[in-house]
Amino acid sequence: MSVTVRVPAKVNVQLAVGAARPDGFHDLANVFLAVGLHDEVTATPAPSLRLTCAGPDADQVPLDGTNLAARAALALAERYGVEPAVHLHIAKDIPVAGGMAGGSADAAGALVACDALWGTRAPQEELLALCAELGSDVPFSLVGGAALGTGRGEKLRPLEVGGTFHWVFAVADGGLSTPAVYREFDRLTEGTDVPEPAASEALLSALAKGDATALAATLTNDLQPAALSLRPSLADTLRTGRAAGALAALVSGSGPTTAFLAPDPDTATTVAHALTASGTCRTARTTTAPAPGATVLS
Ligand code: ATP
């Protein structure tokens, strides 16, 4: 018997970042939107915890105890006093270190898969608490849809989405380290007055209405200057997508994946072709949002 769980990637349609706190973390106003790029995590009984991964970026995924899926299985096993005797297989389609919360998705997927396999039947609040311990983006990977994250991003309020949005994601060669991007943010904002992060009412209203043009006008990512500073070539990718008809373009989270909002599926396809042909990215993918959170498939 095995259990397979599908988990979505995310894009931050707003990422407002406050000044570094004394503990080094940043307060955020983080509007997450789950998108239709997925990893699948399969949990199968095994003599002891074992991890495998397949997919185009599989060689960049650590298969030791640092893997977030393994840490999630161990956390659930410890919480319920069961043996973590499980083989976790990750079918990886979310770009690694791409600013799309792939590792967080795998953590949420592993939690849900092990919970079903072991019959631990953890209540949703318990799963969310375990997710928050594993990382600030993990609770959102569990719930999907759209949500406003505050604090370090882990306190979640679900948001209404009134329609389907069409997106293109340009996957860059190589990743960017999220801590390195935050360090660059700190360097670039040193000595400036960084405002308290707050969700944009105009953006929340655009999401609720399903209005792509209004959403395009309100997309913001405070980490974008830092990501562009570390990877200046991303500016060419952003320009290419805009010129091909995207309503708006931005760096996804800490990057280096870039995200393009399209008015309709045909324009999304045109933008994806232009991005691929330009050679400014490794590959471009079209998809829609919102997508559901961690879902048991079998
Ligand atoms: P975020 O958007 O949450 O900042 P990200 O999408 O930029 O994250 P991830 O793909 O989650 O980045 O990976 C970041 C690093 O985490 C990787 O370089 C890898 O070393 C490590 N990692 C741990 N577990 C996983 C996993 N299951 N999948 C991918 N990377 C993992």
Coordinates of C-alpha atoms and ligand atoms in Angstrom, one line a residue:
M1 CA 0.0 0.0 0.0
S2 CA 1.3 3.5 -0.7
V3 CA -0.1 7.1 -0.6
T4 CA 0.6 9.7 -3.2
V5 CA 0.0 13.4 -2.5
R6 CA 0.1 16.2 -5.0
V7 CA 1.4 19.6 -3.8
P8 CA 1.5 22.9 -5.7
A9 CA 4.2 25.5 -6.2
K10 CA 3.5 29.1 -5.2
V11 CA 4.1 32.6 -6.5
N12 CA 4.0 35.6 -4.2
V13 CA 1.7 38.2 -5.9
Q14 CA 2.7 40.6 -3.1
L15 CA 5.9 40.3 -1.0
A16 CA 6.3 43.2 1.3
V17 CA 9.4 42.9 3.4
G18 CA 10.0 44.8 6.6
A19 CA 13.4 45.7 8.1
A20 CA 15.5 42.9 9.6
R21 CA 14.3 42.2 13.2
P22 CA 16.8 41.7 16.0
D23 CA 16.5 37.9 15.5
G24 CA 17.5 38.4 11.8
F25 CA 14.0 37.5 10.5
H26 CA 11.9 40.0 8.5
D27 CA 8.3 40.7 9.1
L28 CA 6.4 40.1 5.9
A29 CA 3.1 40.8 4.2
N30 CA 3.1 37.9 1.9
V31 CA 0.2 37.2 -0.5
F32 CA 0.7 33.6 -1.7
L33 CA -1.0 32.2 -4.7
A34 CA -0.8 28.4 -5.4
V35 CA -0.1 27.7 -9.1
G36 CA -0.5 24.5 -11.2
L37 CA 3.1 23.3 -11.1
H38 CA 3.3 20.3 -8.8
D39 CA 5.5 17.9 -7.0
E40 CA 4.1 14.5 -6.0
V41 CA 5.2 12.8 -2.8
T42 CA 4.6 9.0 -2.5
A43 CA 4.9 7.3 0.9
T44 CA 5.4 3.5 1.0
P45 CA 6.1 1.3 4.0
A46 CA 9.8 0.5 4.3
P47 CA 12.2 -0.9 6.9
S48 CA 13.4 2.6 7.7
L49 CA 13.2 6.2 6.4
R50 CA 14.5 6.3 2.8
L51 CA 14.2 9.1 0.3
T52 CA 14.4 9.1 -3.5
C53 CA 13.7 11.9 -6.0
A54 CA 13.2 11.9 -9.8
G55 CA 12.8 14.8 -12.3
P56 CA 14.9 17.2 -14.3
D57 CA 16.3 18.9 -11.2
A58 CA 16.6 15.8 -9.1
D59 CA 20.4 15.9 -8.8
Q60 CA 20.0 19.3 -6.9
V61 CA 17.8 17.8 -4.2
P62 CA 19.5 16.6 -1.0
L63 CA 18.5 13.1 -0.1
D64 CA 19.8 13.2 3.5
G65 CA 18.2 14.4 6.7
T66 CA 18.2 18.0 5.5
N67 CA 15.5 17.3 3.0
L68 CA 12.3 19.0 4.1
A69 CA 10.2 15.9 3.2
A70 CA 12.3 13.7 5.5
R71 CA 12.2 16.3 8.3
A72 CA 8.4 16.4 7.9
A73 CA 8.1 12.6 8.2
L74 CA 10.3 12.6 11.3
A75 CA 8.4 15.4 12.9
L76 CA 5.1 13.6 12.4
A77 CA 6.5 10.3 13.6
E78 CA 7.9 11.9 16.8
R79 CA 4.7 13.8 17.5
Y80 CA 2.6 10.6 17.3
G81 CA 5.3 8.1 18.7
V82 CA 5.4 6.0 15.5
E83 CA 8.4 4.6 13.7
P84 CA 9.3 6.7 10.6
A85 CA 9.5 3.5 8.6
V86 CA 8.7 4.9 5.2
H87 CA 10.1 5.3 1.7
L88 CA 9.4 8.8 0.4
H89 CA 9.6 9.3 -3.3
I90 CA 9.5 12.8 -4.7
A91 CA 8.4 13.2 -8.3
K92 CA 9.9 16.7 -8.7
D93 CA 8.5 19.2 -11.2
I94 CA 8.8 22.4 -9.2
P95 CA 12.1 24.2 -10.0
V96 CA 14.7 23.7 -7.2
A97 CA 15.8 26.8 -5.3
G98 CA 13.6 28.8 -7.7
G99 CA 11.6 30.9 -5.3
M100 CA 8.5 28.7 -5.8
A101 CA 8.6 26.9 -2.4
G102 CA 9.4 23.5 -3.9
G103 CA 11.0 22.2 -0.7
S104 CA 8.1 23.5 1.4
A105 CA 5.7 21.7 -1.0
D106 CA 7.5 18.4 -0.5
A107 CA 7.3 18.9 3.3
A108 CA 3.6 19.5 3.2
G109 CA 3.2 16.5 0.8
A110 CA 5.2 14.2 3.0
L111 CA 3.2 15.2 6.1
V112 CA -0.1 14.5 4.5
A113 CA 1.1 11.3 2.8
C114 CA 2.6 9.9 6.1
D115 CA -0.4 11.0 8.1
A116 CA -2.6 8.9 5.7
L117 CA -0.2 6.0 5.5
W118 CA 0.2 5.7 9.3
G119 CA -3.4 6.5 10.1
T120 CA -2.3 9.2 12.6
R121 CA -5.2 11.3 11.5
A122 CA -3.7 14.6 12.7
P123 CA -6.2 17.4 12.9
Q124 CA -5.7 20.2 10.4
E125 CA -4.4 22.6 13.2
E126 CA -1.9 20.0 14.2
L127 CA -0.7 19.6 10.6
L128 CA -0.5 23.4 10.3
A129 CA 1.6 23.7 13.5
L130 CA 4.0 21.0 12.3
C131 CA 4.2 22.8 9.0
A132 CA 5.0 26.1 10.7
E133 CA 7.9 24.5 12.6
L134 CA 9.3 23.2 9.3
G135 CA 9.4 26.5 7.5
S136 CA 7.5 29.8 6.9
D137 CA 6.2 28.7 3.5
V138 CA 5.1 25.2 4.5
P139 CA 1.7 26.0 6.0
F140 CA 0.7 27.6 2.7
S141 CA 1.8 24.6 0.7
L142 CA -0.6 22.6 2.8
V143 CA -3.7 24.8 2.3
G144 CA -3.1 26.1 -1.3
G145 CA -5.5 28.5 -3.0
A146 CA -4.5 32.1 -2.0
A147 CA -3.6 33.4 1.5
L148 CA -2.1 36.4 3.2
G149 CA 0.9 35.4 5.4
T150 CA 2.0 37.8 8.1
G151 CA 4.7 37.5 10.8
R152 CA 7.5 35.6 9.1
G153 CA 4.8 34.6 6.5
E154 CA 3.6 31.6 8.5
K155 CA 0.4 33.1 10.0
L156 CA -2.1 32.6 7.3
R157 CA -5.5 34.1 6.4
P158 CA -7.2 32.5 3.4
L159 CA -8.1 34.9 0.6
E160 CA -11.0 34.8 -1.9
V161 CA -10.0 34.4 -5.5
G162 CA -12.8 35.2 -8.0
G163 CA -11.4 33.7 -11.2
T164 CA -8.7 31.9 -13.0
F165 CA -5.4 33.7 -13.6
H166 CA -3.0 32.6 -16.5
W167 CA 0.7 32.6 -15.7
V168 CA 4.0 31.8 -17.3
F169 CA 7.0 30.9 -15.3
A170 CA 10.5 31.3 -16.8
V171 CA 12.8 28.8 -15.0
A172 CA 16.4 30.1 -14.8
D173 CA 19.6 28.1 -14.9
G174 CA 20.7 27.4 -11.3
G175 CA 19.1 28.6 -8.1
L176 CA 19.4 31.6 -5.8
S177 CA 19.7 31.0 -2.0
T178 CA 16.8 32.6 -0.2
P179 CA 19.0 33.6 2.8
A180 CA 21.5 35.2 0.4
V181 CA 18.7 37.2 -1.2
Y182 CA 17.5 38.5 2.2
R183 CA 21.1 39.4 3.0
E184 CA 21.3 41.4 -0.2
F185 CA 17.9 43.1 0.7
D186 CA 19.5 44.1 4.0
R187 CA 22.5 45.5 2.3
L188 CA 20.5 47.4 -0.3
T189 CA 18.1 48.9 2.3
E190 CA 20.8 49.7 5.0
G191 CA 20.4 53.2 6.3
T192 CA 17.0 53.6 4.6
D193 CA 13.6 53.8 6.3
V194 CA 12.0 50.4 5.5
P195 CA 8.2 50.7 5.9
E196 CA 6.1 48.3 7.9
P197 CA 4.9 45.6 5.5
A198 CA 1.2 45.8 4.8
A199 CA -1.1 44.0 2.4
S200 CA -2.3 46.1 -0.6
E201 CA -6.1 46.4 -0.5
A202 CA -6.1 47.0 -4.2
L203 CA -4.3 43.7 -4.8
L204 CA -6.7 41.8 -2.5
S205 CA -9.7 43.3 -4.3
A206 CA -8.2 42.3 -7.7
L207 CA -7.7 38.7 -6.5
A208 CA -11.2 38.6 -5.2
K209 CA -12.7 39.9 -8.5
G210 CA -10.5 37.6 -10.6
D211 CA -9.4 40.8 -12.5
A212 CA -6.0 40.1 -14.2
T213 CA -5.5 43.7 -15.4
A214 CA -6.1 45.1 -11.9
L215 CA -3.9 42.3 -10.4
A216 CA -1.1 43.2 -12.9
A217 CA -1.2 46.8 -11.8
T218 CA -0.7 45.8 -8.1
L219 CA 1.9 43.0 -8.2
T220 CA 5.0 43.8 -6.1
N221 CA 8.0 42.0 -4.8
D222 CA 10.3 43.9 -2.4
L223 CA 12.9 41.1 -2.9
Q224 CA 13.1 41.8 -6.6
P225 CA 15.9 44.5 -6.4
A226 CA 18.0 42.1 -4.3
A227 CA 17.4 39.2 -6.7
L228 CA 18.2 41.4 -9.7
S229 CA 21.3 42.7 -8.0
L230 CA 22.6 39.1 -7.5
R231 CA 21.4 38.0 -11.0
P232 CA 21.3 41.0 -13.3
S233 CA 20.4 38.9 -16.3
L234 CA 16.9 38.4 -14.9
A235 CA 16.1 41.9 -16.2
D236 CA 16.4 40.6 -19.8
T237 CA 14.0 37.8 -19.0
L238 CA 11.5 40.2 -17.4
R239 CA 11.7 42.6 -20.5
T240 CA 11.3 39.7 -22.9
G241 CA 8.1 38.5 -21.3
R242 CA 6.6 42.0 -21.1
A243 CA 7.4 42.7 -24.7
A244 CA 5.7 39.5 -25.7
G245 CA 2.4 40.6 -24.2
A246 CA 2.5 39.8 -20.5
L247 CA 0.4 42.2 -18.4
A248 CA 3.1 42.3 -15.8
A249 CA 6.3 40.5 -14.9
L250 CA 8.1 40.0 -11.6
V251 CA 10.6 37.8 -9.8
S252 CA 8.9 34.9 -8.0
G253 CA 9.7 35.2 -4.3
S254 CA 13.5 35.2 -3.8
G255 CA 13.9 34.1 -7.5
P256 CA 15.5 33.3 -9.8
T257 CA 12.2 32.0 -11.4
T258 CA 10.4 34.9 -13.0
A259 CA 6.6 35.1 -13.3
F260 CA 4.5 36.6 -16.0
L261 CA 0.7 37.3 -15.7
A262 CA -1.1 36.9 -19.0
P263 CA -4.6 38.1 -20.0
D264 CA -5.6 34.8 -21.5
P265 CA -4.3 31.3 -22.3
D266 CA -3.2 32.2 -25.9
T267 CA -1.1 35.2 -24.8
A268 CA 0.4 32.9 -22.1
T269 CA 1.5 30.5 -24.8
T270 CA 2.9 33.4 -26.9
V271 CA 4.9 34.7 -23.9
A272 CA 6.2 31.2 -23.1
H273 CA 7.4 30.7 -26.7
A274 CA 9.1 34.2 -26.7
L275 CA 10.8 33.4 -23.5
T276 CA 12.1 30.0 -24.6
A277 CA 13.2 31.4 -28.0
S278 CA 15.1 34.4 -26.4
G279 CA 17.6 32.1 -24.6
T280 CA 17.1 34.3 -21.4
C281 CA 15.9 31.3 -19.4
R282 CA 16.2 27.5 -19.3
T283 CA 12.6 26.8 -20.0
A284 CA 9.2 28.5 -19.7
R285 CA 6.0 26.9 -18.4
T286 CA 2.4 28.0 -18.7
T287 CA -0.1 27.2 -15.9
T288 CA -3.1 28.6 -14.1
A289 CA -3.9 29.7 -10.6
P290 CA -5.3 29.2 -8.0
A291 CA -4.4 25.6 -7.4
P292 CA -5.6 23.4 -4.4
G293 CA -3.2 22.6 -1.6
A294 CA -1.8 19.2 -0.7
T295 CA -4.2 16.6 -2.2
V296 CA -4.2 12.8 -1.7
L297 CA -4.3 11.2 -5.1
S298 CA -4.4 7.5 -4.1
Ligands
ATP1 P1 11.3 29.4 -1.2 O1 10.5 29.8 -2.4 O2 10.5 28.7 -0.1 O3 12.3 30.4 -0.7 P2 12.8 27.9 -3.1 O4 11.8 27.4 -4.0 O5 13.7 29.0 -3.5 O6 12.2 28.1 -1.7 P3 13.6 25.1 -2.6 O7 13.4 24.5 -4.0 O8 12.6 24.9 -1.6 O9 13.8 26.7 -2.8 O10 15.0 24.7 -2.2 C1 15.9 25.5 -1.4 C2 17.0 24.5 -0.9 O11 16.5 23.6 0.1 C3 17.6 23.6 -2.0 O12 18.7 24.2 -2.6 C4 18.0 22.4 -1.2 O13 19.3 22.4 -0.8 C5 17.1 22.4 0.0 N1 16.0 21.4 0.0 C6 15.6 20.6 1.1 N2 14.6 19.8 0.8 C7 14.3 20.0 -0.4 C8 13.3 19.4 -1.3 N3 12.5 18.5 -0.9 N4 13.3 19.9 -2.5 C9 14.1 20.8 -3.0 N5 15.1 21.4 -2.2 C10 15.2 21.0 -1.0

